PDB file of C-alpha atoms in Angstrom:
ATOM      1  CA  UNK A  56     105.804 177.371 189.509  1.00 44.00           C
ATOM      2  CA  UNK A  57     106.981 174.599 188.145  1.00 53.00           C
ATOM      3  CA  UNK A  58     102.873 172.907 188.080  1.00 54.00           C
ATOM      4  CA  UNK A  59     101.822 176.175 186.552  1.00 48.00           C
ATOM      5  CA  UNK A  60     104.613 176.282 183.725  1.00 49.00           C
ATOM      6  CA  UNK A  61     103.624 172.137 182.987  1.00 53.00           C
ATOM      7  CA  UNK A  62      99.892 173.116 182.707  1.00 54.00           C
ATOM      8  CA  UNK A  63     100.662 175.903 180.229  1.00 54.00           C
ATOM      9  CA  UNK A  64     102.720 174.021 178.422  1.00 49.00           C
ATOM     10  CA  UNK A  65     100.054 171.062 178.346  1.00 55.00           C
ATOM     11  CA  UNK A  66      97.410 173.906 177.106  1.00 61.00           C
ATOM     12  CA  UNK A  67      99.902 174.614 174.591  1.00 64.00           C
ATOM     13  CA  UNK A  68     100.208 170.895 173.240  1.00 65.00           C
ATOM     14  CA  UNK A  69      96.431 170.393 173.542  1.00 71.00           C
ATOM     15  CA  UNK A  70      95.849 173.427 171.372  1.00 75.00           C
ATOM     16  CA  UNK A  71      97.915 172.494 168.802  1.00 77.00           C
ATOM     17  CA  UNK A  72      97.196 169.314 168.358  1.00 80.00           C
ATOM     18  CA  UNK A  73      93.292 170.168 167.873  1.00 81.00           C
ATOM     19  CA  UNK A  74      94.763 172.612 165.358  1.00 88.00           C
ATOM     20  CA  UNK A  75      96.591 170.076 163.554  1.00 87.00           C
ATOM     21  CA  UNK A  76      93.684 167.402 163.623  1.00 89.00           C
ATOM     22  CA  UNK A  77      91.595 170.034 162.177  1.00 90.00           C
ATOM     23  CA  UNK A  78      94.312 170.600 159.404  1.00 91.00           C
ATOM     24  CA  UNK A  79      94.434 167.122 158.849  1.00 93.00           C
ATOM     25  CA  UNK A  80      90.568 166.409 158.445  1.00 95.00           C
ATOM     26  CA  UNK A  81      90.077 169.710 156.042  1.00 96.00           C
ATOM     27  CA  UNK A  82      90.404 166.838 152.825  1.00 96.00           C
ATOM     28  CA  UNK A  83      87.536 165.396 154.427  1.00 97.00           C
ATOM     29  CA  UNK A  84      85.439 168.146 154.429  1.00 97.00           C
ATOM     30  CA  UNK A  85      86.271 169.962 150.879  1.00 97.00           C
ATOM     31  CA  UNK A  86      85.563 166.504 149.685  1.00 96.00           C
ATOM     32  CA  UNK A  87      81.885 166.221 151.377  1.00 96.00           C
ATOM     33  CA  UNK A  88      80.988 169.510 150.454  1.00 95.00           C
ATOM     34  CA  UNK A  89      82.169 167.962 146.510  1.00 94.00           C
ATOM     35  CA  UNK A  90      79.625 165.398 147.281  1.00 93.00           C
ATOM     36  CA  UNK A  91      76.788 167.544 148.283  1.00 92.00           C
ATOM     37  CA  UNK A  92      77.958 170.498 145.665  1.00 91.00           C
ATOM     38  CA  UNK A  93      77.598 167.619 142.646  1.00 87.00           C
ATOM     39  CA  UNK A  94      74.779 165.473 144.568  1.00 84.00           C
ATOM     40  CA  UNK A  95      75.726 162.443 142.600  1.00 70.00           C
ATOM     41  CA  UNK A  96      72.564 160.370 143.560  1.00 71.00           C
ATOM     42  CA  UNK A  97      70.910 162.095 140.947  1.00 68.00           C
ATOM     43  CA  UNK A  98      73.343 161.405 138.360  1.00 70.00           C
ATOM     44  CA  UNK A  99      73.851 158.521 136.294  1.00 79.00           C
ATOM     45  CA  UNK A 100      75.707 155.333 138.177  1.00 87.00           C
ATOM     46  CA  UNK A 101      79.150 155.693 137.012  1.00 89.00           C
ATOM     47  CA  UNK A 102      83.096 155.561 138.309  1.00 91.00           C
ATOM     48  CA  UNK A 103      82.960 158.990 138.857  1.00 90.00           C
ATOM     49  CA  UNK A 104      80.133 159.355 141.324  1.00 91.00           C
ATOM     50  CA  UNK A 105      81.478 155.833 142.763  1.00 93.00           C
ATOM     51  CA  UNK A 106      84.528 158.149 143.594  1.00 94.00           C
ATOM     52  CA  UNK A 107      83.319 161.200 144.654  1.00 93.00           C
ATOM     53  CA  UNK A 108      80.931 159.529 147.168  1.00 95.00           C
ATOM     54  CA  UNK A 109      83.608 157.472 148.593  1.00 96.00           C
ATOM     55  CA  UNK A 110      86.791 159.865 148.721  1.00 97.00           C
ATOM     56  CA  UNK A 111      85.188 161.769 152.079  1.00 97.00           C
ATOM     57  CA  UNK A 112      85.619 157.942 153.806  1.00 98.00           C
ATOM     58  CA  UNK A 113      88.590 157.114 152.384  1.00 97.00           C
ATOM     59  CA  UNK A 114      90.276 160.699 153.310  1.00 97.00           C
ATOM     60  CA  UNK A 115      89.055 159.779 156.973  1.00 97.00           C
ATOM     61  CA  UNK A 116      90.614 156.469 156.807  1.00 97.00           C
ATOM     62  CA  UNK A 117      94.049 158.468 155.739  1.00 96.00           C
ATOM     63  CA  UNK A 118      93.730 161.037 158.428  1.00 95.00           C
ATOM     64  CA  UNK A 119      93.089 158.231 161.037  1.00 95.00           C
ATOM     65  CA  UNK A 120      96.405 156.493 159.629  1.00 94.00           C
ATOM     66  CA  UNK A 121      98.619 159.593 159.775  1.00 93.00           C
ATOM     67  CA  UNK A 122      97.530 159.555 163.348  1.00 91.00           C
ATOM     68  CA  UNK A 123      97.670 156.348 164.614  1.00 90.00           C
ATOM     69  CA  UNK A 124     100.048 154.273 161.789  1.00 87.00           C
ATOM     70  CA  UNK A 125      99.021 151.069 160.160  1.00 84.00           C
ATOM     71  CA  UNK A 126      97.764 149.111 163.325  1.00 84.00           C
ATOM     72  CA  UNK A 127      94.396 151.071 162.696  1.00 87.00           C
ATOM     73  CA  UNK A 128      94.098 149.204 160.020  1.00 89.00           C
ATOM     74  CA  UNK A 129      92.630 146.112 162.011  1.00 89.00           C
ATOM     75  CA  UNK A 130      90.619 148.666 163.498  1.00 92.00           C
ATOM     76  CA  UNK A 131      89.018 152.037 162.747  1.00 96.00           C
ATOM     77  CA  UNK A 132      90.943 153.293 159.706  1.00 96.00           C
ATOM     78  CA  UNK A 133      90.037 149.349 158.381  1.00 96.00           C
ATOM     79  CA  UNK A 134      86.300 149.865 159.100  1.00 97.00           C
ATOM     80  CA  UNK A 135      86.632 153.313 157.301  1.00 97.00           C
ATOM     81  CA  UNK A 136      87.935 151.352 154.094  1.00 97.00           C
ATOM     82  CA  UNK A 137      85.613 148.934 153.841  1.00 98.00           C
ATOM     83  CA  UNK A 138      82.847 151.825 154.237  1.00 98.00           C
ATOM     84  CA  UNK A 139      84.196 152.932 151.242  1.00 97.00           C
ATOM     85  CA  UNK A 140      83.802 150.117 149.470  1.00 97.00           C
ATOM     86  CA  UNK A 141      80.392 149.875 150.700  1.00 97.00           C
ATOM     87  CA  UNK A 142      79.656 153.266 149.053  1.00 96.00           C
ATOM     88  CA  UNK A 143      80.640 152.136 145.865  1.00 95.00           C
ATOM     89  CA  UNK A 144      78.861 149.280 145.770  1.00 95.00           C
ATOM     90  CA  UNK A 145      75.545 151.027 147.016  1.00 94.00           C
ATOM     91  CA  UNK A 146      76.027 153.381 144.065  1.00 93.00           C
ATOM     92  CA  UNK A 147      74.912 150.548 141.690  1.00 93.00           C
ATOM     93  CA  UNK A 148      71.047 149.037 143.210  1.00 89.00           C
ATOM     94  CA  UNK A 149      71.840 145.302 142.010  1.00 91.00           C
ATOM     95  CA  UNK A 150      74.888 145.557 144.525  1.00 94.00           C
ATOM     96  CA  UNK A 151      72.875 146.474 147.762  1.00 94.00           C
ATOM     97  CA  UNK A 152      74.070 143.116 149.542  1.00 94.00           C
ATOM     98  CA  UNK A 153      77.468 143.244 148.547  1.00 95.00           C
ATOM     99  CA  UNK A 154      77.446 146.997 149.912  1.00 96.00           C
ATOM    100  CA  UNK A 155      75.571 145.820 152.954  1.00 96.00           C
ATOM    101  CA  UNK A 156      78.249 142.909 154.017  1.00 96.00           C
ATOM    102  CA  UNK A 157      81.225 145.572 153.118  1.00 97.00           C
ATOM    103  CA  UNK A 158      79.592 147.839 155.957  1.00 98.00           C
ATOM    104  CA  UNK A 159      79.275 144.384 158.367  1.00 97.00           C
ATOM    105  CA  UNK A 160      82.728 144.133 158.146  1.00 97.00           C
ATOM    106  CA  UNK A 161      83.374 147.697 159.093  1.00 97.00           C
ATOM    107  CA  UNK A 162      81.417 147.333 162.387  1.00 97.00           C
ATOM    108  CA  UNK A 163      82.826 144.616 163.191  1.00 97.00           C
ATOM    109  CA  UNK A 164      86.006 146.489 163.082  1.00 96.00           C
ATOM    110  CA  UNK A 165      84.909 149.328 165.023  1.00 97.00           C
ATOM    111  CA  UNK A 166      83.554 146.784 167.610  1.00 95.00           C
ATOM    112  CA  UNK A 167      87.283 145.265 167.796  1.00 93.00           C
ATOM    113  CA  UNK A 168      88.219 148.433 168.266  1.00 93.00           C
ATOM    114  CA  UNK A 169      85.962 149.960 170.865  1.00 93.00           C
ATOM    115  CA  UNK A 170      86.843 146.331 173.062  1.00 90.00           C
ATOM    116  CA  UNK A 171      90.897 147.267 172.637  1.00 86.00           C
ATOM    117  CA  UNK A 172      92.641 148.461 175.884  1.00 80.00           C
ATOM    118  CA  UNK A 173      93.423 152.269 174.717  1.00 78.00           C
ATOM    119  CA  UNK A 174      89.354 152.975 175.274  1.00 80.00           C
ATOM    120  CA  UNK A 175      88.358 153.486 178.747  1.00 68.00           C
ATOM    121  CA  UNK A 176      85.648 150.773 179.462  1.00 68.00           C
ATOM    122  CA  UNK A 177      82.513 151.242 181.980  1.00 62.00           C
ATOM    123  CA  UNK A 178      80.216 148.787 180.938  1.00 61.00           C
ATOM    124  CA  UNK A 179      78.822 147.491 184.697  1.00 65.00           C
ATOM    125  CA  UNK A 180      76.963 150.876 185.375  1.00 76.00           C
ATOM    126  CA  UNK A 181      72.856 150.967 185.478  1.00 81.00           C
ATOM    127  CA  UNK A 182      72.988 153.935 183.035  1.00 81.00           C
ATOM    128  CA  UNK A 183      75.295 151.824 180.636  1.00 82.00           C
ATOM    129  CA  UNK A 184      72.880 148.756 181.298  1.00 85.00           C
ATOM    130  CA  UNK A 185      69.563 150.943 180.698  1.00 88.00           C
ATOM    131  CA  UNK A 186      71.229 152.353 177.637  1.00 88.00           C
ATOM    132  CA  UNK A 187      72.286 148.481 176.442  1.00 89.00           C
ATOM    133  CA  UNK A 188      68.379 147.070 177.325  1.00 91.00           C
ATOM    134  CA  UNK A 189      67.185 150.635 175.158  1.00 92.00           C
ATOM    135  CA  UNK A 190      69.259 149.932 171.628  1.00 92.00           C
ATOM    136  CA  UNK A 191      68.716 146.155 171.849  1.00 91.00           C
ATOM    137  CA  UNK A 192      64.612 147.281 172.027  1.00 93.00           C
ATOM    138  CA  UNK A 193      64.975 150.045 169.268  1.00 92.00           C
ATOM    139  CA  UNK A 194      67.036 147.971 167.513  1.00 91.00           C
ATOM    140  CA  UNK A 195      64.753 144.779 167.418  1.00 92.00           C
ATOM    141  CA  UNK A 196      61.328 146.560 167.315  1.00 94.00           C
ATOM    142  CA  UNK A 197      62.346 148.567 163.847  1.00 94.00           C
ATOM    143  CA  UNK A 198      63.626 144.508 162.702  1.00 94.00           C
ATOM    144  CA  UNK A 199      60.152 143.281 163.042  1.00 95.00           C
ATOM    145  CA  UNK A 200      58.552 146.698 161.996  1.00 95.00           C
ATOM    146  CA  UNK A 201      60.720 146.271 158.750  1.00 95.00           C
ATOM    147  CA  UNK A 202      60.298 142.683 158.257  1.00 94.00           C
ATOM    148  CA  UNK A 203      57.297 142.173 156.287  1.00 94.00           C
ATOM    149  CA  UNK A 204      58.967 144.919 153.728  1.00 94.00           C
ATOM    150  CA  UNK A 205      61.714 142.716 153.269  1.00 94.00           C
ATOM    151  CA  UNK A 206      59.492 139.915 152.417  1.00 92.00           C
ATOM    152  CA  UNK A 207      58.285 142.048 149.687  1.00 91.00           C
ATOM    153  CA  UNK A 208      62.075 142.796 148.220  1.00 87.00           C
ATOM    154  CA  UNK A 209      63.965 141.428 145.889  1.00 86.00           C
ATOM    155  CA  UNK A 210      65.740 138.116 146.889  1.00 86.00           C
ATOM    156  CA  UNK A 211      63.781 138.020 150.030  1.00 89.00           C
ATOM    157  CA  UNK A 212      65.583 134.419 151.482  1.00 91.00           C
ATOM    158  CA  UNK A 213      68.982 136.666 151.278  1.00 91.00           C
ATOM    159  CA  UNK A 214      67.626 140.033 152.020  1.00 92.00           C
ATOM    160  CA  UNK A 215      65.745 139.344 154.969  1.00 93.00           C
ATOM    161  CA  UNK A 216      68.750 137.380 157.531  1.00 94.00           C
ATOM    162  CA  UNK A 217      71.440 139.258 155.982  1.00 94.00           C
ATOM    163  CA  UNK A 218      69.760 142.378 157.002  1.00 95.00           C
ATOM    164  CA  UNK A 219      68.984 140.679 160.361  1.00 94.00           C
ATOM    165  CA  UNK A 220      72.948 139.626 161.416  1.00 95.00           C
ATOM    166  CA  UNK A 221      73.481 143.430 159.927  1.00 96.00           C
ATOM    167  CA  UNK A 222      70.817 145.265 162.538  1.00 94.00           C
ATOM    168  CA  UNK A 223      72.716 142.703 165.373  1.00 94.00           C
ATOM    169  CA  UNK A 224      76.244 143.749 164.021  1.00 96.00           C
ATOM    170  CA  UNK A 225      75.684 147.760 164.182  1.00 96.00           C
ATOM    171  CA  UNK A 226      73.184 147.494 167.571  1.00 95.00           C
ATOM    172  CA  UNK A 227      76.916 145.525 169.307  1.00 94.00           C
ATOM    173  CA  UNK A 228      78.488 148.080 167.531  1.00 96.00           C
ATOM    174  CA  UNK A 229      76.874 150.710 169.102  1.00 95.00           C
ATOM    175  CA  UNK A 230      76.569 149.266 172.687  1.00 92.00           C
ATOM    176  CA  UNK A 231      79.931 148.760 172.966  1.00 92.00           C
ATOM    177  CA  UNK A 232      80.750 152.729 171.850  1.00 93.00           C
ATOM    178  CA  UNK A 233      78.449 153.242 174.856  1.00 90.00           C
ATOM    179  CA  UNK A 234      81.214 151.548 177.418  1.00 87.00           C
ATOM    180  CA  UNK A 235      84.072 153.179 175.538  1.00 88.00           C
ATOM    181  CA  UNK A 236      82.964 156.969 177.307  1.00 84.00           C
ATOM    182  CA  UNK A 237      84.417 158.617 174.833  1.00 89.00           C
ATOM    183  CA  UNK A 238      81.515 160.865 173.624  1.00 92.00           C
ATOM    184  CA  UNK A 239      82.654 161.571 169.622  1.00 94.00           C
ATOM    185  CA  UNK A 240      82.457 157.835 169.612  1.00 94.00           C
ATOM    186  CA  UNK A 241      78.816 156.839 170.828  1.00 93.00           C
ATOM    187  CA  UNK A 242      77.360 159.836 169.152  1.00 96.00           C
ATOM    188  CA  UNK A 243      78.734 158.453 166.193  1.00 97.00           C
ATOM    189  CA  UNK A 244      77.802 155.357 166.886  1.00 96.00           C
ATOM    190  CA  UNK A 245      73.949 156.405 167.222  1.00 96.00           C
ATOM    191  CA  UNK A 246      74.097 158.773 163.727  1.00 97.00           C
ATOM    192  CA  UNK A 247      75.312 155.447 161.950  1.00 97.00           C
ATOM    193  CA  UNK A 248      72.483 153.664 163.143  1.00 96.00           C
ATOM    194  CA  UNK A 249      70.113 157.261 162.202  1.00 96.00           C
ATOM    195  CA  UNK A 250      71.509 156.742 158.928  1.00 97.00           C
ATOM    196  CA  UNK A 251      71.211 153.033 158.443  1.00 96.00           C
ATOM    197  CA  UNK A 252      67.363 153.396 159.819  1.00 95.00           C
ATOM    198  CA  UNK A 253      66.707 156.382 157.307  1.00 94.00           C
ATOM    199  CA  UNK A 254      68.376 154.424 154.084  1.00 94.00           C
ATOM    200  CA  UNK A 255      66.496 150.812 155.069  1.00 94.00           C
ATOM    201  CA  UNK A 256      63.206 152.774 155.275  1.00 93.00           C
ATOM    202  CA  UNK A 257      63.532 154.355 152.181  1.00 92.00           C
ATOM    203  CA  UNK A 258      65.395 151.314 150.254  1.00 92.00           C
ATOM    204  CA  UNK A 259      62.677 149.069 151.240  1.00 92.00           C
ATOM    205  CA  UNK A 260      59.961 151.419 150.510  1.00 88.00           C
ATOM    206  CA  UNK A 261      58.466 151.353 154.025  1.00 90.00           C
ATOM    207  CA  UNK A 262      57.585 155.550 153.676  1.00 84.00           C
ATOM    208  CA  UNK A 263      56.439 156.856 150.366  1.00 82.00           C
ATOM    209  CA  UNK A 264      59.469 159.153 148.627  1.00 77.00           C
ATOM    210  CA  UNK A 265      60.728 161.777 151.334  1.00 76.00           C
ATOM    211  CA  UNK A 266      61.934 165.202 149.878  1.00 75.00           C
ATOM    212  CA  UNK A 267      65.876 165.626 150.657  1.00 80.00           C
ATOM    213  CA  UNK A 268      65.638 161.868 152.262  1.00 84.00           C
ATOM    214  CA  UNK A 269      68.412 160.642 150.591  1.00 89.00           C
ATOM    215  CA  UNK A 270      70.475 163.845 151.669  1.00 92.00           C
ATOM    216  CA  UNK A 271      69.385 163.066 155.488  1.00 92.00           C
ATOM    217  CA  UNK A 272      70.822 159.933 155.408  1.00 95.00           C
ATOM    218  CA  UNK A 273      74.708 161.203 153.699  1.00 95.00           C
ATOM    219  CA  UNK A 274      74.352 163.775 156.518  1.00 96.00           C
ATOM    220  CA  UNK A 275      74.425 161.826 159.135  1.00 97.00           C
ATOM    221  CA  UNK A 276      76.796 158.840 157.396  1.00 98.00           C
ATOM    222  CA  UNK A 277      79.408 161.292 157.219  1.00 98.00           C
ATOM    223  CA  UNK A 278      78.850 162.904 160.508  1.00 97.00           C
ATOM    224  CA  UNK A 279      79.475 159.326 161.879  1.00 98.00           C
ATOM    225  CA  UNK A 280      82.121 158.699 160.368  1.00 98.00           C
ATOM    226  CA  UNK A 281      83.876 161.860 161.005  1.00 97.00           C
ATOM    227  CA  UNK A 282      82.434 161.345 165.117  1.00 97.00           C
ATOM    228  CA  UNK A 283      84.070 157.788 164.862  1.00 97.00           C
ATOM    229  CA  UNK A 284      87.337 158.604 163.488  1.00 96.00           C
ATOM    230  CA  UNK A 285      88.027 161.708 165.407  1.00 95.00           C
ATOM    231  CA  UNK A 286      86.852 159.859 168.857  1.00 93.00           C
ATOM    232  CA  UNK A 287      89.392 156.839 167.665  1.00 93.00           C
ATOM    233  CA  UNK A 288      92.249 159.886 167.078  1.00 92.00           C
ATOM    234  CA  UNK A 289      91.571 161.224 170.732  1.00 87.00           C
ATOM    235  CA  UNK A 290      91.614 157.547 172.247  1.00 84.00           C
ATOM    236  CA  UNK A 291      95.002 157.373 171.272  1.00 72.00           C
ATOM    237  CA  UNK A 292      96.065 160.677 172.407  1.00 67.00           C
ATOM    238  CA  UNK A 293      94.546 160.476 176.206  1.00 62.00           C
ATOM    239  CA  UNK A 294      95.949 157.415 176.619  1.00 55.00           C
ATOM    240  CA  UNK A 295      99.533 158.759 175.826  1.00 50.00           C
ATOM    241  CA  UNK A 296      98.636 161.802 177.860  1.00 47.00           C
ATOM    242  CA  UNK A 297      97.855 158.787 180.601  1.00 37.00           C
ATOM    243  CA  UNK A 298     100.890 156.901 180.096  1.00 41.00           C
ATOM    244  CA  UNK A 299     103.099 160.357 180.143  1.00 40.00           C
ATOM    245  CA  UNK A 300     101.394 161.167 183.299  1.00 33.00           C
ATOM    246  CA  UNK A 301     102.002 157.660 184.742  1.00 39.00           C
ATOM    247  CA  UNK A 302     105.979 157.670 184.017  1.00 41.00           C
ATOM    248  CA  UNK A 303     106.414 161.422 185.586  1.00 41.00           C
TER     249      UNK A 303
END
């Protein structure tokens, strides 16, 4: 009886705290549907639009604070910031490197993050090693496919490593959501990388102009952002589930 009354009780917990993560991310969604509602690409480079695009990352990085207090800020909630200061900076063209290293710094953030002991880690299994050998192929095949577009950019002797250590940053990034097992993580992992592929291809004129391509890639930046930061949110809670289940 008393298994049965700890289990509903555990339901119970579970189902409110989904409700109140939900709650808690609603900020992040009015503001992305702002975004989309105004489409600020197609306005004029400003403050404003500098704002509006960034406020759905920066809510994230709020909700993931109100969850897990200011030591996320080393780690997911950090990564979510300096997003957001990538998003400002890729509003203006002439700061596309300076938007570029802000977004380094947030994977390299995540990565710390993914590596810290509250993720589960299972990085010695074949799948996990077939997945690893798989991004690092993607990963360096679309390099080389993209390189002689680079050589064609702007500020080519800066574009075309910094855009290099970048594709090496988000491809660790990835792999190491991969031996976190925490599904909302790697799938977010893998529509950061979607998005990243979609904006390079476009901002270094690789396709002609694609109808709606600029909205593919804020679809799919936001959806892995949201992915990330909810997986970080749930990290934390299993493991005190874990540690609760340990001490009883």
């Amino acid at each position: 009886m008393d298994i049965l009354e700890t289990d509903a009780y555990d339901k119970r917990q579970r189902r409110y705290m989904s409700c109140a993560l939900l709650f808690s991310l609603l900020p992040f969604f009015l503001s992305s549907a702002l975004y989309f509602y105004l489409w600020t690409p197609e306005l004029v480079p400003s403050l404003v639009s500098a704002g509006v695009k960034s406020a759905p990352t920066l809510l994230l990085a709020a909700a993931v604070l109100s969850w897990n207090g200011g030591q996320s800020l080393l780690g997911v909630a950090g990564g979510l910031i300096f997003s957001a200061v990538g998003d400002c900076c890729l509003i203006w063209p002439e700061l596309f490197i300076h938007g570029m290293g802000a977004f380094a710094v947030a994977h390299l953030l995540y990565s710390v993050t993914f590596l810290s002991s509250r993720y589960a880690t299972d990085s010695a299994s074949t799948l996990n090693r077939l997945l690893y050998l798989i991004l690092l192929i993607v990963g360096g095949a679309f390099y080389i496919y993209l390189f002689p577009f680079l050589q064609k950019a702007p500020n080519p002797d800066l574009l075309t490593p910094g855009v290099g250590i970048y594709f090496i940053l988000i491809t660790v990034m990835a792999a190491l959501a991969i031996r976190t097992r925490h599904v909302a993580t790697l799938l977010g992992s893998l529509s950061f990388m979607v998005s990243d592929a979609s904006l390079a291809l476009q901002v270094f004129k690789v396709l002609p102009p694609v109808e709606h391509g600029q909205i593919i890639v804020m679809i799919t930046y936001y959806l892995a952002q949201l992915l990330i930061a909810v997986g970080d949110i749930k990290a934390v809670e299993n493991k005190d589930d874990f540690s609760k289940w340990k001490r009883s």
